[in-house]
Amino acid sequence: MDTSVAALKGTSLASPKVVKNSKGAIVPSSQMAHVENGCEHMRDMLENARKPTFHNYRAILQDIHEKPSIIAQTYKSAAAGDSRPVVSLRPLYLCLQCPSIMSEADRDLHIETKFHCFSVESREGNIYCGKCHDFIYDPELELRRLQKGKKRKFEDTSTADEVKLVVNNSTFLPCRALGLRGLYNMGSTCFMSVILQTLIHNPFIRNFYLAEGHKTTECEKENCVSCALDEMFVEFHSVEKTEGFGAVNMLLGSWLAGEALAGYQQQDAHEYMQFMLNTLHLQNNGAADSESDCKCIVHQTFYGKLCSTVTCDKCRNVTTALDPYMDLSLDVRNQAKKRKLNSNAGNEAVLDLRDCMTNFTNREKLAAAEYICRKCDSQQNATKQLSIKQLPPVLPIHLKRFEHTKSTSSKIETRVSFPVKIDLYPYSTHCKTTQPKASKLNNISNGNHNMNTPANSIVYELSAVIVHKGKIDSGHYVSYSREGTDWFLFDDSKVVLVDEAEVLAAEAYLLFYMVGGMEV
């Protein structure tokens, strides 16, 4: 398949990083009990049921390492209806408190219904805490994991000084420090806040910063935007606070890096997103020419390619070009006019995001004045078509709601519905070059995706929505971000849990879709 999904390597949950002071120095933690036991919940578990916990963990490790691997990879699927055994290619979870073997989804349900907090991952034996929503590290259990369940003595080569160094430079991470904090409005800075919240809740960006991807202590740039973002990740994920955060360093860094952003005027969130991605690219060892082989976190997360083909109507010569993109900008005005003409009187014309995507990748006619055919060596009428050659792990979609002319600026209020999950295969280069010719000529809408088999389906899931409320000159930005299965509204310093229906009813300006699954 020509369309490829650029997947990040090593996107597992990052370990909690240490807290630093304003100079970037490590702040020692006094909460040694929490560090020594992995998390507060494991500490309580070992205090109340130490012997059964070690016994059960050793038995699970023996099942993983000594018995045929298919045993630990087989579970009873509740989705099958008759609970028949299913062999999984993905890691499963073995409950530490009962004999259950579960998929990731069943694991979370098991935690909610049985209140069994801990489970063991079926590949390497790592322990997952359902209350922390993360894998944990407990020194005693880690020794047993390295021994693979065997009773022989494990030779620990670490010295007392090394153990002391680890403990003194580790920090207890509260399980409720999930990054759910608002940002204070420092004077029409809501455009900045919504983009920052989207980045903070992007798992690829989050894992990069929590794994010390940008080393603030080694960075020599003054007023570095990436350092300011690193500061926010440390603050949001290591301190259990509910009040808002003042992103002063981020505001200052943005002002100095982008002169057009300086001052307290309202800015466009889409333009600020483009500024942030470009700046983070440059400040994280990004290639100056921004080619596809750039290994920076921005390119690994957002970089894609569009394929543009132009076919001469006379000689049928085809010219192909590949263009990089970080987001897709879709027209809503032209589609709105078509919908209004086709709708019944009195009914509101509602667009669907997939209609906009179809229009974006449909064929369009080029007049002779717009195209010179190299083969004919003259101006000719032609047909142009865009398609998606390469998809990034995270796809931002910009709905062009703001129109600017020499004299006026206006906002397009058209309602655009968007799905929780979207199949992007119909808009890919592979689909456009292999679908039946009749379908191309008739521009059949891809609203019905039942024609796609799982083999050529590329499903992305909604992860964030940015909304502009009000008029173009006096509006306000808010955003929605998904954490697990929950949606949260971020309105400056206010953070509110909302239901999915409210998110889907929002008047979206920017949409962020994330790849639904990585290949094993």
PDB file of N, CA and C in Angstrom, residues 69-150:
ATOM      1  N   SER A  69       4.390 -20.397  25.475  1.00  0.00           N
ATOM      2  CA  SER A  69       3.986 -18.986  25.460  1.00  0.00           C
ATOM      3  C   SER A  69       2.520 -18.797  25.108  1.00  0.00           C
ATOM      4  N   ILE A  70       1.924 -19.766  24.426  1.00  0.00           N
ATOM      5  CA  ILE A  70       0.526 -19.617  24.025  1.00  0.00           C
ATOM      6  C   ILE A  70      -0.408 -19.576  25.231  1.00  0.00           C
ATOM      7  N   ILE A  71       0.029 -20.142  26.367  1.00  0.00           N
ATOM      8  CA  ILE A  71      -0.821 -20.159  27.572  1.00  0.00           C
ATOM      9  C   ILE A  71      -1.058 -18.749  28.084  1.00  0.00           C
ATOM     10  N   ALA A  72       0.028 -17.984  28.211  1.00  0.00           N
ATOM     11  CA  ALA A  72      -0.101 -16.608  28.717  1.00  0.00           C
ATOM     12  C   ALA A  72      -0.710 -15.673  27.687  1.00  0.00           C
ATOM     13  N   GLN A  73      -0.799 -16.121  26.422  1.00  0.00           N
ATOM     14  CA  GLN A  73      -1.366 -15.288  25.365  1.00  0.00           C
ATOM     15  C   GLN A  73      -2.780 -15.712  24.992  1.00  0.00           C
ATOM     16  N   THR A  74      -3.396 -16.565  25.813  1.00  0.00           N
ATOM     17  CA  THR A  74      -4.756 -17.037  25.552  1.00  0.00           C
ATOM     18  C   THR A  74      -5.691 -16.545  26.649  1.00  0.00           C
ATOM     19  N   TYR A  75      -6.813 -15.992  26.252  1.00  0.00           N
ATOM     20  CA  TYR A  75      -7.801 -15.509  27.211  1.00  0.00           C
ATOM     21  C   TYR A  75      -9.197 -15.829  26.717  1.00  0.00           C
ATOM     22  N   LYS A  76     -10.168 -15.726  27.592  1.00  0.00           N
ATOM     23  CA  LYS A  76     -11.561 -15.971  27.224  1.00  0.00           C
ATOM     24  C   LYS A  76     -12.208 -14.638  26.883  1.00  0.00           C
ATOM     25  N   SER A  77     -12.624 -14.526  25.641  1.00  0.00           N
ATOM     26  CA  SER A  77     -13.157 -13.259  25.156  1.00  0.00           C
ATOM     27  C   SER A  77     -14.623 -13.115  25.509  1.00  0.00           C
ATOM     28  N   ALA A  78     -14.933 -12.061  26.265  1.00  0.00           N
ATOM     29  CA  ALA A  78     -16.334 -11.778  26.575  1.00  0.00           C
ATOM     30  C   ALA A  78     -17.067 -11.290  25.343  1.00  0.00           C
ATOM     31  N   ALA A  79     -16.324 -10.680  24.391  1.00  0.00           N
ATOM     32  CA  ALA A  79     -16.948 -10.159  23.178  1.00  0.00           C
ATOM     33  C   ALA A  79     -17.453 -11.274  22.276  1.00  0.00           C
ATOM     34  N   ALA A  80     -16.864 -12.468  22.380  1.00  0.00           N
ATOM     35  CA  ALA A  80     -17.286 -13.581  21.534  1.00  0.00           C
ATOM     36  C   ALA A  80     -18.645 -14.117  21.930  1.00  0.00           C
ATOM     37  N   GLY A  81     -19.105 -13.805  23.133  1.00  0.00           N
ATOM     38  CA  GLY A  81     -20.444 -14.227  23.561  1.00  0.00           C
ATOM     39  C   GLY A  81     -20.443 -15.541  24.304  1.00  0.00           C
ATOM     40  N   ASP A  82     -19.694 -16.521  23.815  1.00  0.00           N
ATOM     41  CA  ASP A  82     -19.663 -17.828  24.471  1.00  0.00           C
ATOM     42  C   ASP A  82     -18.386 -18.029  25.284  1.00  0.00           C
ATOM     43  N   SER A  83     -17.613 -16.964  25.471  1.00  0.00           N
ATOM     44  CA  SER A  83     -16.378 -16.989  26.271  1.00  0.00           C
ATOM     45  C   SER A  83     -15.406 -18.061  25.805  1.00  0.00           C
ATOM     46  N   ARG A  84     -15.318 -18.257  24.493  1.00  0.00           N
ATOM     47  CA  ARG A  84     -14.374 -19.248  23.985  1.00  0.00           C
ATOM     48  C   ARG A  84     -12.961 -18.674  24.015  1.00  0.00           C
ATOM     49  N   PRO A  85     -11.941 -19.556  24.142  1.00  0.00           N
ATOM     50  CA  PRO A  85     -10.564 -19.078  24.220  1.00  0.00           C
ATOM     51  C   PRO A  85     -10.130 -18.389  22.932  1.00  0.00           C
ATOM     52  N   VAL A  86      -9.394 -17.303  23.099  1.00  0.00           N
ATOM     53  CA  VAL A  86      -8.876 -16.534  21.974  1.00  0.00           C
ATOM     54  C   VAL A  86      -7.386 -16.321  22.193  1.00  0.00           C
ATOM     55  N   VAL A  87      -6.579 -16.571  21.142  1.00  0.00           N
ATOM     56  CA  VAL A  87      -5.135 -16.330  21.213  1.00  0.00           C
ATOM     57  C   VAL A  87      -4.857 -14.916  20.713  1.00  0.00           C
ATOM     58  N   SER A  88      -4.190 -14.128  21.543  1.00  0.00           N
ATOM     59  CA  SER A  88      -3.931 -12.727  21.219  1.00  0.00           C
ATOM     60  C   SER A  88      -2.498 -12.533  20.751  1.00  0.00           C
ATOM     61  N   LEU A  89      -2.334 -11.679  19.730  1.00  0.00           N
ATOM     62  CA  LEU A  89      -0.992 -11.311  19.278  1.00  0.00           C
ATOM     63  C   LEU A  89      -0.437 -10.141  20.085  1.00  0.00           C
ATOM     64  N   ARG A  90      -1.301  -9.477  20.807  1.00  0.00           N
ATOM     65  CA  ARG A  90      -0.882  -8.352  21.644  1.00  0.00           C
ATOM     66  C   ARG A  90      -0.682  -8.826  23.083  1.00  0.00           C
ATOM     67  N   PRO A  91       0.071  -8.083  23.883  1.00  0.00           N
ATOM     68  CA  PRO A  91       0.260  -8.473  25.283  1.00  0.00           C
ATOM     69  C   PRO A  91      -1.069  -8.551  26.029  1.00  0.00           C
ATOM     70  N   LEU A  92      -1.192  -9.554  26.884  1.00  0.00           N
ATOM     71  CA  LEU A  92      -2.358  -9.698  27.764  1.00  0.00           C
ATOM     72  C   LEU A  92      -1.936  -9.338  29.188  1.00  0.00           C
ATOM     73  N   TYR A  93      -2.902  -9.404  30.100  1.00  0.00           N
ATOM     74  CA  TYR A  93      -2.641  -9.035  31.497  1.00  0.00           C
ATOM     75  C   TYR A  93      -3.171 -10.131  32.412  1.00  0.00           C
ATOM     76  N   LEU A  94      -2.295 -10.641  33.290  1.00  0.00           N
ATOM     77  CA  LEU A  94      -2.646 -11.683  34.243  1.00  0.00           C
ATOM     78  C   LEU A  94      -2.850 -11.031  35.603  1.00  0.00           C
ATOM     79  N   CYS A  95      -4.045 -11.183  36.150  1.00  0.00           N
ATOM     80  CA  CYS A  95      -4.366 -10.541  37.422  1.00  0.00           C
ATOM     81  C   CYS A  95      -3.478 -11.083  38.524  1.00  0.00           C
ATOM     82  N   LEU A  96      -2.956 -10.192  39.361  1.00  0.00           N
ATOM     83  CA  LEU A  96      -2.078 -10.574  40.471  1.00  0.00           C
ATOM     84  C   LEU A  96      -2.883 -11.068  41.674  1.00  0.00           C
ATOM     85  N   GLN A  97      -4.215 -10.871  41.617  1.00  0.00           N
ATOM     86  CA  GLN A  97      -5.052 -11.197  42.772  1.00  0.00           C
ATOM     87  C   GLN A  97      -6.077 -12.296  42.502  1.00  0.00           C
ATOM     88  N   CYS A  98      -6.149 -12.766  41.233  1.00  0.00           N
ATOM     89  CA  CYS A  98      -7.031 -13.876  40.882  1.00  0.00           C
ATOM     90  C   CYS A  98      -6.506 -14.512  39.603  1.00  0.00           C
ATOM     91  N   PRO A  99      -7.037 -15.657  39.171  1.00  0.00           N
ATOM     92  CA  PRO A  99      -6.456 -16.361  38.005  1.00  0.00           C
ATOM     93  C   PRO A  99      -6.828 -15.773  36.639  1.00  0.00           C
ATOM     94  N   SER A 100      -7.453 -14.607  36.567  1.00  0.00           N
ATOM     95  CA  SER A 100      -7.955 -14.067  35.303  1.00  0.00           C
ATOM     96  C   SER A 100      -6.819 -13.659  34.364  1.00  0.00           C
ATOM     97  N   ILE A 101      -7.017 -13.942  33.039  1.00  0.00           N
ATOM     98  CA  ILE A 101      -6.138 -13.465  31.977  1.00  0.00           C
ATOM     99  C   ILE A 101      -6.990 -12.607  31.069  1.00  0.00           C
ATOM    100  N   MET A 102      -6.559 -11.368  30.798  1.00  0.00           N
ATOM    101  CA  MET A 102      -7.440 -10.388  30.162  1.00  0.00           C
ATOM    102  C   MET A 102      -6.728  -9.595  29.079  1.00  0.00           C
ATOM    103  N   SER A 103      -7.532  -9.065  28.148  1.00  0.00           N
ATOM    104  CA  SER A 103      -7.025  -8.071  27.202  1.00  0.00           C
ATOM    105  C   SER A 103      -6.933  -6.726  27.925  1.00  0.00           C
ATOM    106  N   GLU A 104      -6.409  -5.727  27.259  1.00  0.00           N
ATOM    107  CA  GLU A 104      -6.272  -4.413  27.891  1.00  0.00           C
ATOM    108  C   GLU A 104      -7.631  -3.841  28.282  1.00  0.00           C
ATOM    109  N   ALA A 105      -8.619  -3.984  27.384  1.00  0.00           N
ATOM    110  CA  ALA A 105      -9.955  -3.454  27.683  1.00  0.00           C
ATOM    111  C   ALA A 105     -10.597  -4.217  28.839  1.00  0.00           C
ATOM    112  N   ASP A 106     -10.460  -5.544  28.825  1.00  0.00           N
ATOM    113  CA  ASP A 106     -11.026  -6.359  29.916  1.00  0.00           C
ATOM    114  C   ASP A 106     -10.307  -6.097  31.230  1.00  0.00           C
ATOM    115  N   ARG A 107      -9.015  -5.766  31.145  1.00  0.00           N
ATOM    116  CA  ARG A 107      -8.257  -5.438  32.357  1.00  0.00           C
ATOM    117  C   ARG A 107      -8.860  -4.243  33.072  1.00  0.00           C
ATOM    118  N   ASP A 108      -9.165  -3.184  32.330  1.00  0.00           N
ATOM    119  CA  ASP A 108      -9.734  -1.985  32.940  1.00  0.00           C
ATOM    120  C   ASP A 108     -11.112  -2.271  33.530  1.00  0.00           C
ATOM    121  N   LEU A 109     -11.902  -3.091  32.830  1.00  0.00           N
ATOM    122  CA  LEU A 109     -13.224  -3.462  33.347  1.00  0.00           C
ATOM    123  C   LEU A 109     -13.083  -4.314  34.606  1.00  0.00           C
ATOM    124  N   HIS A 110     -12.090  -5.187  34.616  1.00  0.00           N
ATOM    125  CA  HIS A 110     -11.827  -6.042  35.776  1.00  0.00           C
ATOM    126  C   HIS A 110     -11.462  -5.209  36.997  1.00  0.00           C
ATOM    127  N   ILE A 111     -10.702  -4.166  36.770  1.00  0.00           N
ATOM    128  CA  ILE A 111     -10.308  -3.269  37.873  1.00  0.00           C
ATOM    129  C   ILE A 111     -11.529  -2.578  38.455  1.00  0.00           C
ATOM    130  N   GLU A 112     -12.446  -2.151  37.578  1.00  0.00           N
ATOM    131  CA  GLU A 112     -13.639  -1.422  38.026  1.00  0.00           C
ATOM    132  C   GLU A 112     -14.629  -2.331  38.738  1.00  0.00           C
ATOM    133  N   THR A 113     -14.785  -3.567  38.269  1.00  0.00           N
ATOM    134  CA  THR A 113     -15.815  -4.468  38.819  1.00  0.00           C
ATOM    135  C   THR A 113     -15.308  -5.319  39.971  1.00  0.00           C
ATOM    136  N   LYS A 114     -14.066  -5.815  39.879  1.00  0.00           N
ATOM    137  CA  LYS A 114     -13.523  -6.706  40.907  1.00  0.00           C
ATOM    138  C   LYS A 114     -12.642  -5.975  41.918  1.00  0.00           C
ATOM    139  N   PHE A 115     -12.286  -4.742  41.593  1.00  0.00           N
ATOM    140  CA  PHE A 115     -11.393  -3.943  42.450  1.00  0.00           C
ATOM    141  C   PHE A 115     -10.033  -4.608  42.637  1.00  0.00           C
ATOM    142  N   HIS A 116      -9.609  -5.387  41.633  1.00  0.00           N
ATOM    143  CA  HIS A 116      -8.272  -5.972  41.642  1.00  0.00           C
ATOM    144  C   HIS A 116      -7.345  -5.008  40.915  1.00  0.00           C
ATOM    145  N   CYS A 117      -6.501  -4.364  41.669  1.00  0.00           N
ATOM    146  CA  CYS A 117      -5.750  -3.212  41.167  1.00  0.00           C
ATOM    147  C   CYS A 117      -4.571  -3.593  40.282  1.00  0.00           C
ATOM    148  N   PHE A 118      -3.931  -4.738  40.566  1.00  0.00           N
ATOM    149  CA  PHE A 118      -2.655  -5.038  39.913  1.00  0.00           C
ATOM    150  C   PHE A 118      -2.772  -6.199  38.927  1.00  0.00           C
ATOM    151  N   SER A 119      -2.077  -6.050  37.800  1.00  0.00           N
ATOM    152  CA  SER A 119      -2.010  -7.124  36.806  1.00  0.00           C
ATOM    153  C   SER A 119      -0.603  -7.168  36.232  1.00  0.00           C
ATOM    154  N   VAL A 120      -0.260  -8.324  35.638  1.00  0.00           N
ATOM    155  CA  VAL A 120       1.092  -8.565  35.132  1.00  0.00           C
ATOM    156  C   VAL A 120       1.032  -8.706  33.620  1.00  0.00           C
ATOM    157  N   GLU A 121       1.858  -7.941  32.928  1.00  0.00           N
ATOM    158  CA  GLU A 121       1.912  -7.978  31.459  1.00  0.00           C
ATOM    159  C   GLU A 121       2.534  -9.302  31.007  1.00  0.00           C
ATOM    160  N   SER A 122       1.953  -9.914  29.963  1.00  0.00           N
ATOM    161  CA  SER A 122       2.246 -11.306  29.619  1.00  0.00           C
ATOM    162  C   SER A 122       3.551 -11.528  28.858  1.00  0.00           C
ATOM    163  N   ARG A 123       4.235 -10.486  28.448  1.00  0.00           N
ATOM    164  CA  ARG A 123       5.472 -10.666  27.686  1.00  0.00           C
ATOM    165  C   ARG A 123       6.711 -10.671  28.592  1.00  0.00           C
ATOM    166  N   GLU A 124       6.823  -9.641  29.414  1.00  0.00           N
ATOM    167  CA  GLU A 124       8.028  -9.464  30.231  1.00  0.00           C
ATOM    168  C   GLU A 124       7.758  -9.528  31.728  1.00  0.00           C
ATOM    169  N   GLY A 125       6.471  -9.571  32.130  1.00  0.00           N
ATOM    170  CA  GLY A 125       6.157  -9.662  33.549  1.00  0.00           C
ATOM    171  C   GLY A 125       6.125  -8.335  34.275  1.00  0.00           C
ATOM    172  N   ASN A 126       6.053  -7.213  33.550  1.00  0.00           N
ATOM    173  CA  ASN A 126       5.968  -5.912  34.205  1.00  0.00           C
ATOM    174  C   ASN A 126       4.614  -5.747  34.883  1.00  0.00           C
ATOM    175  N   ILE A 127       4.600  -5.001  35.981  1.00  0.00           N
ATOM    176  CA  ILE A 127       3.386  -4.862  36.802  1.00  0.00           C
ATOM    177  C   ILE A 127       2.681  -3.550  36.474  1.00  0.00           C
ATOM    178  N   TYR A 128       1.365  -3.663  36.251  1.00  0.00           N
ATOM    179  CA  TYR A 128       0.529  -2.500  35.938  1.00  0.00           C
ATOM    180  C   TYR A 128      -0.373  -2.199  37.124  1.00  0.00           C
ATOM    181  N   CYS A 129      -0.417  -0.925  37.533  1.00  0.00           N
ATOM    182  CA  CYS A 129      -1.299  -0.493  38.617  1.00  0.00           C
ATOM    183  C   CYS A 129      -2.520   0.191  38.010  1.00  0.00           C
ATOM    184  N   GLY A 130      -3.698  -0.344  38.301  1.00  0.00           N
ATOM    185  CA  GLY A 130      -4.927   0.200  37.737  1.00  0.00           C
ATOM    186  C   GLY A 130      -5.320   1.546  38.322  1.00  0.00           C
ATOM    187  N   LYS A 131      -4.828   1.861  39.504  1.00  0.00           N
ATOM    188  CA  LYS A 131      -5.150   3.154  40.111  1.00  0.00           C
ATOM    189  C   LYS A 131      -4.198   4.252  39.623  1.00  0.00           C
ATOM    190  N   CYS A 132      -2.967   3.878  39.333  1.00  0.00           N
ATOM    191  CA  CYS A 132      -2.015   4.847  38.774  1.00  0.00           C
ATOM    192  C   CYS A 132      -2.168   4.963  37.261  1.00  0.00           C
ATOM    193  N   HIS A 133      -2.845   3.983  36.642  1.00  0.00           N
ATOM    194  CA  HIS A 133      -2.975   3.937  35.180  1.00  0.00           C
ATOM    195  C   HIS A 133      -1.601   3.930  34.524  1.00  0.00           C
ATOM    196  N   ASP A 134      -0.680   3.148  35.095  1.00  0.00           N
ATOM    197  CA  ASP A 134       0.684   3.124  34.564  1.00  0.00           C
ATOM    198  C   ASP A 134       1.390   1.876  35.092  1.00  0.00           C
ATOM    199  N   PHE A 135       2.496   1.503  34.435  1.00  0.00           N
ATOM    200  CA  PHE A 135       3.359   0.440  34.948  1.00  0.00           C
ATOM    201  C   PHE A 135       4.194   1.006  36.089  1.00  0.00           C
ATOM    202  N   ILE A 136       4.482   0.164  37.068  1.00  0.00           N
ATOM    203  CA  ILE A 136       5.206   0.624  38.254  1.00  0.00           C
ATOM    204  C   ILE A 136       6.473  -0.200  38.439  1.00  0.00           C
ATOM    205  N   TYR A 137       7.394   0.354  39.204  1.00  0.00           N
ATOM    206  CA  TYR A 137       8.667  -0.307  39.493  1.00  0.00           C
ATOM    207  C   TYR A 137       8.800  -0.465  41.000  1.00  0.00           C
ATOM    208  N   ASP A 138       8.805  -1.725  41.464  1.00  0.00           N
ATOM    209  CA  ASP A 138       9.058  -2.034  42.870  1.00  0.00           C
ATOM    210  C   ASP A 138      10.336  -2.854  42.935  1.00  0.00           C
ATOM    211  N   PRO A 139      11.332  -2.440  43.701  1.00  0.00           N
ATOM    212  CA  PRO A 139      12.631  -3.121  43.697  1.00  0.00           C
ATOM    213  C   PRO A 139      12.553  -4.615  44.002  1.00  0.00           C
ATOM    214  N   GLU A 140      11.767  -5.009  45.027  1.00  0.00           N
ATOM    215  CA  GLU A 140      11.702  -6.427  45.393  1.00  0.00           C
ATOM    216  C   GLU A 140      11.012  -7.251  44.314  1.00  0.00           C
ATOM    217  N   LEU A 141       9.931  -6.739  43.783  1.00  0.00           N
ATOM    218  CA  LEU A 141       9.237  -7.454  42.713  1.00  0.00           C
ATOM    219  C   LEU A 141      10.077  -7.472  41.438  1.00  0.00           C
ATOM    220  N   GLU A 142      10.858  -6.419  41.217  1.00  0.00           N
ATOM    221  CA  GLU A 142      11.724  -6.371  40.041  1.00  0.00           C
ATOM    222  C   GLU A 142      12.801  -7.445  40.110  1.00  0.00           C
ATOM    223  N   LEU A 143      13.324  -7.717  41.311  1.00  0.00           N
ATOM    224  CA  LEU A 143      14.301  -8.802  41.465  1.00  0.00           C
ATOM    225  C   LEU A 143      13.690 -10.134  41.053  1.00  0.00           C
ATOM    226  N   ARG A 144      12.454 -10.374  41.458  1.00  0.00           N
ATOM    227  CA  ARG A 144      11.779 -11.621  41.088  1.00  0.00           C
ATOM    228  C   ARG A 144      11.492 -11.678  39.586  1.00  0.00           C
ATOM    229  N   ARG A 145      11.206 -10.511  39.001  1.00  0.00           N
ATOM    230  CA  ARG A 145      10.971 -10.494  37.550  1.00  0.00           C
ATOM    231  C   ARG A 145      12.246 -10.859  36.792  1.00  0.00           C
ATOM    232  N   LEU A 146      13.382 -10.340  37.253  1.00  0.00           N
ATOM    233  CA  LEU A 146      14.657 -10.644  36.603  1.00  0.00           C
ATOM    234  C   LEU A 146      15.056 -12.099  36.792  1.00  0.00           C
ATOM    235  N   GLN A 147      14.621 -12.695  37.903  1.00  0.00           N
ATOM    236  CA  GLN A 147      14.874 -14.116  38.153  1.00  0.00           C
ATOM    237  C   GLN A 147      13.907 -15.011  37.369  1.00  0.00           C
ATOM    238  N   LYS A 148      12.901 -14.385  36.718  1.00  0.00           N
ATOM    239  CA  LYS A 148      11.898 -15.103  35.918  1.00  0.00           C
ATOM    240  C   LYS A 148      11.161 -16.165  36.726  1.00  0.00           C
ATOM    241  N   GLY A 149      10.924 -15.844  38.004  1.00  0.00           N
ATOM    242  CA  GLY A 149      10.130 -16.730  38.834  1.00  0.00           C
ATOM    243  C   GLY A 149      10.904 -17.854  39.486  1.00  0.00           C
ATOM    244  N   LYS A 150      12.197 -17.951  39.199  1.00  0.00           N
ATOM    245  CA  LYS A 150      12.991 -19.030  39.780  1.00  0.00           C
ATOM    246  C   LYS A 150      13.458 -18.643  41.173  1.00  0.00           C
TER     247      LYS A 150
END
